[in-house]
């Protein structure tokens, strides 16, 4: 094992096999054949503002013995000023290998020079013959505010549901910051509206309607020049917030009320760029949360009956929704006392907060505040209050705050929300969780501190401005800097359900109906599905550590908690089905089929290097390693030109193999 293994790729590599082809060693044992040497480039255009290197590939066929290939490097670009490379006057292909890779890294000189080029040419040698291509050219573009394709794709993998062509064009036209600002002005795409329109057409309110609504909104596109109908960043942030402020249709009552559940999701949509305090209050008063964490119908203590308020919500609003278990510094590190972490609350605090959340009952058209019982279950109207059920005694909250006796329900609830919202833990706690969902499982303390500082004060004296927080997360140097893509511990395992949505969005798998009924029943494949968390603790814990390398390095890997031998195989089988047929768990009628479109890939079928580079930029943000590209290229070339459907078969195989690669599954 290397001293600094890429911890995510190491573990993914143990679970994921691309193909049964040895990517490094030649298959033949014959060593008396004549070498034929050729040259190619995996990415022919590189940019000063995104220093991903150009990779020149020297390939040979025939003999397996080591061979040295002399080169000449010319062009208008100046080594040491415009680019750097470790290559000298020749390269050696070691014994048994079929290819070697030369990296050319662009250097930013902040000069407007126009495109410059590097030309690498093979020289003759008695040790080999030169194939059909004896030279290759790399173009270096100037530093620019226009993001490179790979950089824009990587941004949309973090900020959206993949690099769909429309948003790619907008990101490249506007730049990251302006694109985020524009997203915050787009109209809300409420999922409840989709569900209710379908119900009005007579479609029953089955549990899967929430999934259909998510896919319907996620798959909408806004071609250039047309009115925006998508709010993809808001949807992505709300999707992430649902893994923090969890409710789940694993509860039967919520499973049978998709409109009410999507009504709750509307709170997260508004909260994605709104204020955290308001979102926390709205979550507290929403009947789906009241049912899920059982504070709807909560009554004050009764010493005669020896009954007490339910403590479920009181515990989780602290542990999971706001402050966590331990006192934190602003950079997310734990405060210590005597060398030990300091708890944020204890059981007495839970009991006191549970008394705050008494007096609430179901709202809706047929319930009123005058009856003591919790009322008929309506999940799309805020809970209402029956004051006689509320505990009006004094209550001791956190950090020395005491609520006076005699307050009504909303006075107590608002005071408790303020008490939690203003706790110094909230900024680093929520910032870390959102960074984990969008960018990396292991943000540095400095990254957390920068985002938490923005939570604490958006620059205009406002605390809890989630729009400012989201922008700080996505614009942070750790999110945007190319160098982070090469750090072993940076990034995150792509959520398996998110990976499927990335494919659908990236390859524009819109169906004829514009509704996505087949995109359901994925939980048994991924151990993950929209609104189907097995508990309030989400699908995985933010502090989960996969056994082995990750644990030994002291790093976190939340999504690895649902990565098993079964889910790896199931998810790749399901991906194969999606690539080769359609995205569905059953046979969908033709007008509902969710079929990936390969219009931009088919013209590249005759050039596997170009095809693979294109897919790397599109799906991984340009992080596909040359060794992986070699495996995919050699597999693709087994489909010979001129055979039946060779173009589409090459494309599908390349797409599938990129999708099963460690570089795709580990979001960098």
XYZ file of C-alpha atoms in Angstrom:
668
model
C 0.000 0.000 0.000
C 1.275 3.446 -0.818
C 2.047 5.834 1.985
C -0.781 8.165 1.014
C -3.458 6.053 -0.663
C -6.448 7.637 -2.269
C -8.697 6.377 0.456
C -11.952 6.589 -1.480
C -10.620 5.074 -4.688
C -8.882 2.366 -2.692
C -12.115 1.146 -1.134
C -14.261 1.724 -4.195
C -11.681 -0.169 -6.200
C -12.132 -3.140 -3.923
C -15.836 -3.176 -4.691
C -16.002 -2.076 -8.296
C -14.476 -3.929 -11.231
C -14.540 -2.146 -14.560
C -13.769 -5.047 -16.844
C -11.689 -8.169 -16.637
C -8.895 -6.601 -18.633
C -5.505 -5.890 -17.103
C -5.062 -2.211 -17.850
C -1.307 -2.181 -17.452
C 0.086 -5.473 -18.680
C -0.005 -6.817 -22.207
C -1.827 -10.061 -22.801
C 0.648 -11.775 -25.139
C 3.794 -13.533 -24.031
C 5.372 -13.324 -27.466
C 8.450 -11.112 -27.395
C 9.758 -11.332 -30.930
C 7.128 -9.191 -32.633
C 7.838 -5.812 -34.191
C 6.801 -2.786 -32.147
C 4.458 -0.289 -33.735
C 4.389 2.975 -31.780
C 1.742 5.706 -32.019
C 0.836 8.880 -30.145
C -2.434 10.449 -29.040
C -3.813 12.996 -26.548
C -6.591 12.399 -24.049
C -7.409 16.097 -23.664
C -6.088 18.239 -26.464
C -7.180 21.613 -25.026
C -6.118 22.825 -21.602
C -6.612 26.147 -19.856
C -4.544 28.379 -17.637
C -7.510 28.848 -15.300
C -8.014 25.108 -14.748
C -4.590 23.420 -14.490
C -5.752 19.923 -15.289
C -2.864 18.490 -17.309
C -2.993 17.412 -20.909
C -2.168 13.715 -21.135
C -0.157 12.590 -24.144
C -0.276 8.830 -24.616
C 2.543 6.858 -26.262
C 1.217 3.445 -27.273
C 2.796 0.354 -28.752
C 1.628 -2.933 -30.158
C 3.687 -6.039 -30.788
C 6.836 -6.682 -28.758
C 6.619 -6.640 -24.955
C 10.211 -5.719 -24.222
C 11.106 -2.253 -22.977
C 11.435 0.269 -25.775
C 12.724 3.847 -25.713
C 10.957 6.371 -27.921
C 12.772 9.633 -28.800
C 10.565 12.732 -29.023
C 10.727 16.310 -30.166
C 8.612 18.941 -28.417
C 7.976 22.170 -30.298
C 5.243 24.768 -30.582
C 4.461 28.360 -29.665
C 4.122 27.631 -25.923
C 7.273 28.108 -23.855
C 8.245 25.397 -21.354
C 8.604 26.743 -17.833
C 6.500 29.804 -18.657
C 3.382 28.430 -20.339
C 3.540 24.831 -19.145
C 5.586 22.360 -17.194
C 6.362 18.721 -17.939
C 8.856 16.210 -16.662
C 9.408 14.629 -20.078
C 12.829 14.861 -21.637
C 14.068 13.960 -25.098
C 12.607 10.463 -24.884
C 10.274 8.189 -22.955
C 10.604 4.495 -22.225
C 7.689 2.080 -22.367
C 8.617 -0.470 -19.686
C 8.550 -4.190 -20.306
C 5.060 -5.620 -20.397
C 3.215 -2.287 -20.642
C 1.279 -1.126 -23.656
C 1.344 2.603 -23.048
C 2.887 5.413 -21.034
C 1.524 8.870 -20.242
C 3.162 12.271 -20.382
C 1.577 15.158 -18.478
C 1.710 18.780 -19.595
C 0.461 21.172 -16.899
C -0.598 24.678 -18.005
C 0.863 27.619 -16.082
C -1.040 30.848 -15.551
C 0.945 33.909 -16.645
C -1.952 36.438 -16.582
C -1.013 37.559 -20.092
C -3.374 37.875 -23.047
C -1.509 35.863 -25.649
C -4.201 33.970 -27.464
C -4.081 30.188 -27.859
C -0.615 28.653 -27.738
C 0.310 25.127 -28.669
C 2.620 22.264 -27.809
C 3.467 19.763 -30.531
C 4.869 16.383 -29.538
C 6.355 14.311 -32.382
C 7.647 10.739 -32.412
C 11.096 10.227 -33.885
C 12.206 7.234 -35.914
C 14.069 4.366 -34.320
C 15.167 0.902 -35.477
C 13.370 -0.499 -32.408
C 9.895 0.153 -33.852
C 7.857 1.427 -36.715
C 5.646 4.489 -36.347
C 1.917 4.008 -36.693
C -0.578 6.146 -38.566
C -0.214 9.077 -36.152
C 3.291 10.358 -35.423
C 2.457 13.650 -33.666
C -0.154 15.311 -31.507
C -0.929 18.933 -30.658
C -2.025 20.454 -27.347
C -3.668 23.879 -27.230
C -3.307 26.110 -24.146
C -5.942 28.825 -23.755
C -5.480 32.021 -21.745
C -6.628 32.532 -18.203
C -10.286 33.446 -18.461
C -13.381 34.052 -16.377
C -15.131 31.451 -18.527
C -14.898 28.113 -16.692
C -13.282 25.206 -18.494
C -15.673 22.387 -19.429
C -14.332 20.055 -16.744
C -14.490 22.799 -14.105
C -18.064 23.762 -15.020
C -19.118 20.123 -14.970
C -17.541 19.581 -11.554
C -19.377 22.658 -10.268
C -22.745 21.354 -11.462
C -22.081 17.932 -9.953
C -21.818 19.743 -6.615
C -24.493 22.394 -7.135
C -27.097 20.564 -9.206
C -27.921 17.050 -10.381
C -25.228 16.761 -13.007
C -23.896 18.680 -15.986
C -26.955 18.981 -18.214
C -26.284 20.956 -21.405
C -28.537 23.928 -20.568
C -26.994 24.659 -17.194
C -23.493 24.005 -18.536
C -24.081 26.747 -21.101
C -25.381 29.112 -18.424
C -22.471 28.460 -16.057
C -19.967 29.084 -18.832
C -21.788 32.259 -19.904
C -22.325 33.719 -16.420
C -19.553 32.269 -14.291
C -20.137 30.532 -10.965
C -21.109 33.488 -8.792
C -23.573 35.043 -11.219
C -25.109 31.625 -11.946
C -25.754 31.137 -8.215
C -27.271 34.612 -7.971
C -29.542 33.907 -10.934
C -30.644 30.590 -9.446
C -31.827 32.401 -6.328
C -34.215 34.493 -8.434
C -35.779 31.593 -10.326
C -39.418 30.685 -9.596
C -40.085 27.947 -7.062
C -40.675 24.507 -8.504
C -42.867 23.090 -5.741
C -43.276 19.327 -5.758
C -46.672 19.588 -4.089
C -48.008 21.376 -7.170
C -46.970 18.419 -9.333
C -48.590 15.898 -6.987
C -51.844 17.832 -6.765
C -52.123 18.247 -10.539
C -51.736 14.515 -10.917
C -54.316 13.841 -8.190
C -56.729 16.186 -9.980
C -56.401 13.913 -13.023
C -57.460 10.943 -10.932
C -54.026 9.503 -10.140
C -54.225 7.955 -6.658
C -52.008 9.434 -3.909
C -49.691 6.447 -3.712
C -46.405 6.767 -1.772
C -44.284 6.878 -4.916
C -45.881 10.163 -6.004
C -43.171 12.028 -4.071
C -40.481 10.336 -6.183
C -42.342 11.027 -9.416
C -42.625 14.696 -8.407
C -38.910 14.995 -7.603
C -37.892 13.467 -10.940
C -40.445 15.544 -12.838
C -39.044 18.787 -11.436
C -35.413 17.658 -11.587
C -35.639 16.637 -15.248
C -37.149 19.909 -16.459
C -34.893 21.931 -18.748
C -34.725 25.543 -19.786
C -33.179 25.874 -23.243
C -31.373 29.122 -24.009
C -33.719 32.008 -24.708
C -36.741 30.482 -22.985
C -38.340 31.380 -19.659
C -36.761 29.603 -16.727
C -38.880 26.738 -15.401
C -36.154 25.149 -13.331
C -34.625 26.015 -9.961
C -32.044 23.276 -9.902
C -29.774 24.721 -7.188
C -32.713 25.312 -4.848
C -33.918 21.765 -5.493
C -30.459 20.324 -4.824
C -30.076 22.237 -1.542
C -33.577 21.259 -0.411
C -32.775 17.632 -1.287
C -29.698 17.961 0.955
C -31.652 19.633 3.763
C -34.067 16.712 3.752
C -31.147 14.549 4.874
C -30.685 16.859 7.880
C -34.264 17.832 8.788
C -35.503 14.308 8.160
C -39.016 12.999 7.795
C -39.722 9.702 6.070
C -42.489 7.874 4.292
C -41.363 4.736 6.085
C -44.146 5.874 8.418
C -47.378 4.572 6.902
C -49.393 7.737 7.556
C -46.840 9.796 5.630
C -46.496 7.173 2.916
C -50.186 7.624 2.161
C -50.018 11.427 2.118
C -47.576 12.414 -0.656
C -49.094 15.880 -1.038
C -48.550 16.646 2.644
C -45.016 15.271 2.508
C -44.252 17.449 -0.515
C -45.816 20.366 1.332
C -43.134 19.814 3.971
C -40.502 19.736 1.245
C -41.765 23.181 0.237
C -40.465 24.460 3.589
C -37.021 23.202 2.661
C -37.324 24.767 -0.802
C -38.058 28.144 0.775
C -35.426 27.597 3.423
C -32.709 26.696 0.919
C -32.077 30.416 0.303
C -34.187 31.790 3.159
C -33.404 32.207 6.844
C -32.552 29.187 8.947
C -34.580 30.416 11.916
C -37.772 30.681 9.885
C -37.161 27.277 8.348
C -36.610 25.748 11.791
C -39.858 27.295 13.064
C -41.802 26.123 10.003
C -40.384 22.609 10.374
C -41.390 22.585 14.043
C -44.979 23.526 13.239
C -45.448 21.268 10.235
C -47.784 18.308 10.854
C -45.571 15.799 9.041
C -42.748 16.569 11.471
C -45.239 16.670 14.331
C -46.328 13.170 13.427
C -42.874 11.823 12.541
C -41.237 12.967 15.773
C -44.459 12.700 17.776
C -44.952 16.171 19.240
C -48.366 16.621 17.620
C -50.902 16.122 20.406
C -48.207 16.598 23.058
C -49.761 17.546 26.405
C -48.419 19.116 29.565
C -47.417 16.803 32.430
C -50.228 15.313 34.489
C -48.983 14.337 37.967
C -52.204 12.480 38.740
C -52.015 10.285 35.649
C -48.206 10.297 35.856
C -47.898 11.308 32.188
C -45.235 13.503 30.635
C -44.670 15.182 27.255
C -43.108 13.123 24.508
C -39.394 14.010 24.305
C -38.667 12.845 20.779
C -38.736 16.175 18.982
C -37.088 17.987 21.875
C -34.108 15.644 21.573
C -33.769 15.631 17.794
C -34.172 19.363 17.282
C -31.025 19.728 19.350
C -29.026 16.647 18.395
C -29.751 16.533 14.648
C -31.274 19.833 13.538
C -29.262 22.575 15.246
C -26.420 22.091 17.735
C -25.297 18.448 17.841
C -23.981 16.580 20.839
C -20.806 18.524 21.635
C -19.849 22.168 22.065
C -18.016 23.337 18.930
C -15.565 26.006 17.982
C -16.541 28.019 14.922
C -14.324 25.760 12.791
C -16.270 22.650 13.805
C -13.638 21.269 16.167
C -14.823 20.256 19.619
C -14.326 22.470 22.635
C -12.615 20.677 25.487
C -12.689 20.928 29.248
C -10.044 18.968 31.083
C -9.205 17.289 27.789
C -12.780 16.025 27.315
C -15.526 17.243 24.964
C -18.310 19.320 26.488
C -21.907 18.086 26.009
C -24.313 20.627 24.557
C -27.280 19.388 26.584
C -28.375 16.666 28.993
C -31.563 14.770 29.795
C -32.862 17.609 31.957
C -32.591 19.945 28.974
C -34.518 17.467 26.812
C -37.260 17.332 29.426
C -37.457 21.130 29.605
C -37.655 21.517 25.823
C -40.330 18.811 25.613
C -42.527 21.015 27.816
C -42.140 23.802 25.242
C -43.563 21.633 22.459
C -46.924 21.000 24.130
C -50.315 22.237 22.985
C -49.914 21.559 19.260
C -52.504 19.567 17.310
C -53.417 18.900 13.700
C -54.801 21.831 11.728
C -56.915 21.623 8.617
C -60.483 22.528 7.717
C -62.284 20.292 10.240
C -60.097 20.777 13.310
C -60.326 23.659 15.740
C -58.392 24.918 18.719
C -61.207 24.334 21.209
C -60.892 20.569 21.477
C -58.215 18.780 23.449
C -57.593 15.834 21.159
C -55.018 16.084 18.413
C -57.656 16.085 15.675
C -58.052 14.523 12.249
C -54.796 14.052 10.420
C -54.191 16.815 7.865
C -50.630 16.965 6.619
C -50.703 20.051 4.416
C -51.829 22.646 6.988
C -49.704 23.952 9.873
C -50.503 22.583 13.290
C -52.809 24.672 15.468
C -52.820 25.199 19.227
C -55.053 24.049 22.046
C -53.732 26.257 24.815
C -55.071 24.207 27.762
C -52.710 21.382 26.686
C -49.674 23.660 26.884
C -47.354 23.606 29.882
C -47.293 27.211 31.128
C -44.719 26.677 33.842
C -41.264 28.266 33.786
C -38.720 26.381 31.680
C -34.929 26.354 31.816
C -33.397 26.284 28.360
C -29.767 26.317 27.235
C -27.029 28.801 28.084
C -28.781 30.172 31.169
C -32.032 31.199 29.467
C -35.238 30.716 31.497
C -38.690 31.125 30.002
C -41.047 32.784 32.482
C -44.227 31.101 33.655
C -47.499 32.081 32.030
C -46.384 32.243 28.408
C -48.597 30.782 25.710
C -47.551 28.081 23.254
C -46.168 30.264 20.488
C -44.346 32.530 22.925
C -42.553 29.508 24.341
C -41.899 27.938 20.927
C -40.500 31.164 19.469
C -38.283 31.642 22.503
C -37.013 28.065 22.256
C -36.321 28.465 18.535
C -34.409 31.672 19.309
C -32.469 29.896 22.057
C -31.323 27.203 19.634
C -30.898 29.431 16.583
C -28.566 31.778 18.457
C -26.457 28.983 19.926
C -22.881 29.357 18.581
C -22.883 25.692 17.525
C -25.486 26.137 14.800
C -23.186 27.833 12.277
C -20.422 25.206 12.265
C -22.839 22.295 12.788
C -25.115 23.097 9.840
C -22.228 24.303 7.665
C -20.374 21.020 8.073
C -23.463 18.954 7.250
C -24.226 20.920 4.093
C -20.599 20.848 2.939
C -20.693 17.074 3.392
C -23.820 16.805 1.275
C -22.595 19.059 -1.540
C -18.790 18.993 -1.701
C -16.678 16.802 0.580
C -17.030 14.423 3.515
C -13.974 15.910 5.232
C -13.940 19.712 4.988
C -10.994 21.346 6.685
C -11.618 23.357 9.857
C -10.747 26.476 7.859
C -13.465 25.655 5.288
C -16.063 25.106 8.011
C -14.967 28.308 9.745
C -15.376 30.400 6.587
C -18.876 29.063 5.928
C -19.937 29.236 9.593
C -18.753 32.845 9.739
C -21.079 33.594 6.817
C -23.912 31.835 8.687
C -23.224 33.966 11.735
C -23.223 37.186 9.709
C -23.893 37.369 5.982
C -22.029 40.679 5.756
C -25.204 42.691 6.310
C -25.710 41.794 9.955
C -28.108 38.917 9.213
C -27.640 35.571 10.945
C -28.809 32.364 9.288
C -29.010 33.619 5.678
C -28.984 30.258 3.910
C -28.498 31.762 0.469
C -25.255 33.305 1.686
C -24.255 30.007 3.285
C -24.882 28.006 0.103
C -22.916 30.485 -1.981
C -20.056 30.417 0.531
C -19.949 26.604 0.346
C -19.873 26.470 -3.451
C -17.523 29.416 -3.977
C -15.017 28.443 -1.306
C -11.466 27.776 -2.549
C -11.703 24.197 -1.292
C -14.741 23.635 -3.510
C -13.347 25.371 -6.595
C -9.578 24.785 -6.482
C -8.357 22.201 -8.982
C -5.633 21.021 -6.588
C -8.283 19.544 -4.280
C -9.154 16.985 -6.961
C -5.718 15.430 -6.475
C -5.879 15.200 -2.680
C -6.551 11.630 -1.490
C -8.904 12.559 1.359
C -10.896 15.238 -0.483
C -14.322 14.543 -1.951
C -17.139 12.181 -1.153
C -18.680 8.952 -2.298
C -21.436 9.934 -4.688
C -24.803 8.986 -3.207
C -26.017 5.992 -5.225
C -29.440 7.547 -5.801
C -27.756 10.806 -6.794
C -25.539 8.910 -9.243
C -28.636 7.642 -11.044
C -30.108 11.145 -11.195
C -26.766 12.477 -12.467
C -26.932 10.086 -15.414
C -30.523 10.980 -16.227
C -29.871 14.708 -16.061
C -26.499 14.677 -17.829
C -27.776 12.603 -20.749
C -31.090 14.481 -20.937
C -33.259 11.409 -20.418
C -36.517 13.311 -20.782
C -39.493 11.202 -21.680
C -42.495 12.047 -23.820
C -44.973 12.603 -20.966
C -42.735 14.924 -18.937
C -43.648 12.882 -15.862
C -41.489 10.152 -14.425
C -43.624 7.329 -13.116
C -40.948 4.661 -13.813
C -38.411 6.353 -11.494
C -39.652 4.583 -8.372
C -38.917 1.576 -6.159
C -35.152 2.083 -5.978
C -34.700 1.588 -2.236
C -33.934 -2.124 -2.533
C -31.214 -1.286 -5.099
C -29.489 1.570 -3.291
C -30.724 1.434 0.326
C -31.756 4.986 -0.522
C -34.763 6.658 -2.096
C -36.382 10.076 -1.856
C -38.318 10.517 1.442
C -37.505 6.931 2.459
C -34.888 7.339 5.165
C -35.039 4.354 7.533
C -34.875 6.685 10.543
C -34.483 10.303 11.618
C -30.727 9.682 11.422
C -30.933 9.649 7.610
C -29.563 6.881 5.393
C -26.080 7.258 6.854
C -24.456 9.081 9.745
C -22.321 12.168 9.046
C -19.612 10.805 11.334
C -19.598 7.271 9.917
C -16.138 5.863 9.262
C -15.683 2.930 6.937
C -13.500 0.275 8.589
C -9.907 0.079 7.460
C -8.025 2.848 5.697
C -10.601 5.591 6.302
C -10.879 4.819 10.015
C -7.103 4.574 10.341
C -6.735 8.009 8.763
C -9.360 9.486 11.086
C -11.615 10.513 8.199
C -15.367 10.367 7.679
C -17.216 8.586 4.874
C -20.996 8.889 5.427
C -22.199 7.346 2.172
C -20.027 4.269 2.664
C -22.492 3.177 5.352
C -24.878 1.992 2.619
C -22.132 0.652 0.338
C -22.237 -3.121 0.539
C -21.350 -5.972 -1.762
C -25.052 -6.250 -2.572
C -25.683 -2.541 -3.245
C -22.585 -2.291 -5.445
C -23.760 -5.145 -7.651
C -27.390 -4.048 -7.641
C -26.568 -0.439 -8.446
C -24.261 -1.407 -11.307
C -26.811 -3.816 -12.705
C -29.387 -1.040 -12.507
C -26.960 1.378 -14.179
C -26.390 -1.157 -16.960
C -30.128 -1.352 -17.458
C -30.335 2.444 -17.583
C -27.472 2.799 -20.055
C -28.563 0.034 -22.400
C -32.334 0.223 -22.031
C -34.073 2.745 -19.790
C -34.176 3.919 -16.172
C -36.977 1.921 -14.609
C -37.692 -0.882 -12.167
C -40.380 -2.322 -14.422
C -41.286 -2.338 -18.097
C -42.455 1.209 -18.778
C -44.691 2.033 -21.726
C -42.823 3.760 -24.583
C -44.068 7.279 -23.833
C -42.900 7.005 -20.209
C -39.477 5.474 -20.833
C -36.553 7.383 -19.349
C -33.924 6.835 -22.023
C -30.425 8.325 -21.974
C -29.670 10.334 -25.124
C -26.233 10.040 -26.720
C -26.501 12.658 -29.462
C -23.243 14.345 -28.420
C -21.374 11.069 -27.988
C -22.174 9.187 -31.181
C -19.984 11.403 -33.427
C -17.015 10.448 -31.205
C -17.468 6.677 -31.500
C -14.638 6.334 -34.030
C -12.228 8.193 -31.712
C -12.201 6.413 -28.334
C -9.707 8.886 -26.809
C -11.959 11.829 -27.615
C -15.051 9.933 -26.476
C -13.525 8.990 -23.126
C -12.191 12.506 -22.502
C -15.621 13.921 -23.309
C -17.289 11.508 -20.859
C -14.668 12.211 -18.212
C -15.382 15.934 -18.406
C -19.117 15.369 -18.458
C -19.454 12.792 -15.684
C -16.437 13.181 -13.404
C -15.341 16.785 -13.862
C -12.275 15.583 -15.739
C -10.852 13.363 -13.004
C -10.673 10.076 -14.945
C -7.147 8.702 -14.599
C -5.173 7.640 -17.679
C -5.011 4.069 -16.378
C -8.801 3.932 -16.210
C -9.080 5.525 -19.638
C -6.776 2.821 -21.014
C -8.990 0.042 -19.657
C -12.107 1.643 -21.140
C -10.439 2.376 -24.491
C -9.230 -1.178 -24.956
C -12.653 -2.548 -24.067
C -14.339 -0.152 -26.504
C -11.944 -1.092 -29.320
C -13.088 -4.697 -29.012
C -16.230 -3.463 -30.753
C -14.904 -3.171 -34.296
C -15.899 -0.427 -36.686
C -18.433 -1.607 -39.218
C -20.002 -4.257 -36.986
C -23.709 -4.113 -36.246
C -24.633 -0.918 -34.337
C -20.953 -0.432 -33.504
C -21.245 3.298 -32.838
C -24.030 3.124 -30.263
C -22.548 -0.023 -28.724
C -19.177 1.681 -28.272
C -20.808 4.711 -26.694
C -22.952 2.678 -24.312
C -20.017 0.565 -23.201
C -17.872 3.645 -22.582
C -20.687 5.369 -20.665
C -21.288 2.304 -18.520
C -17.608 1.780 -17.733
C -17.104 5.424 -16.775
C -20.190 5.123 -14.568
C -18.747 2.121 -12.752
C -15.312 3.685 -12.326
C -13.947 4.851 -8.998
C -13.466 8.312 -10.482
C -17.192 8.666 -11.154
C -18.342 7.127 -7.908
C -15.984 9.292 -5.860
C -17.020 12.895 -6.392
C -13.893 15.059 -6.282
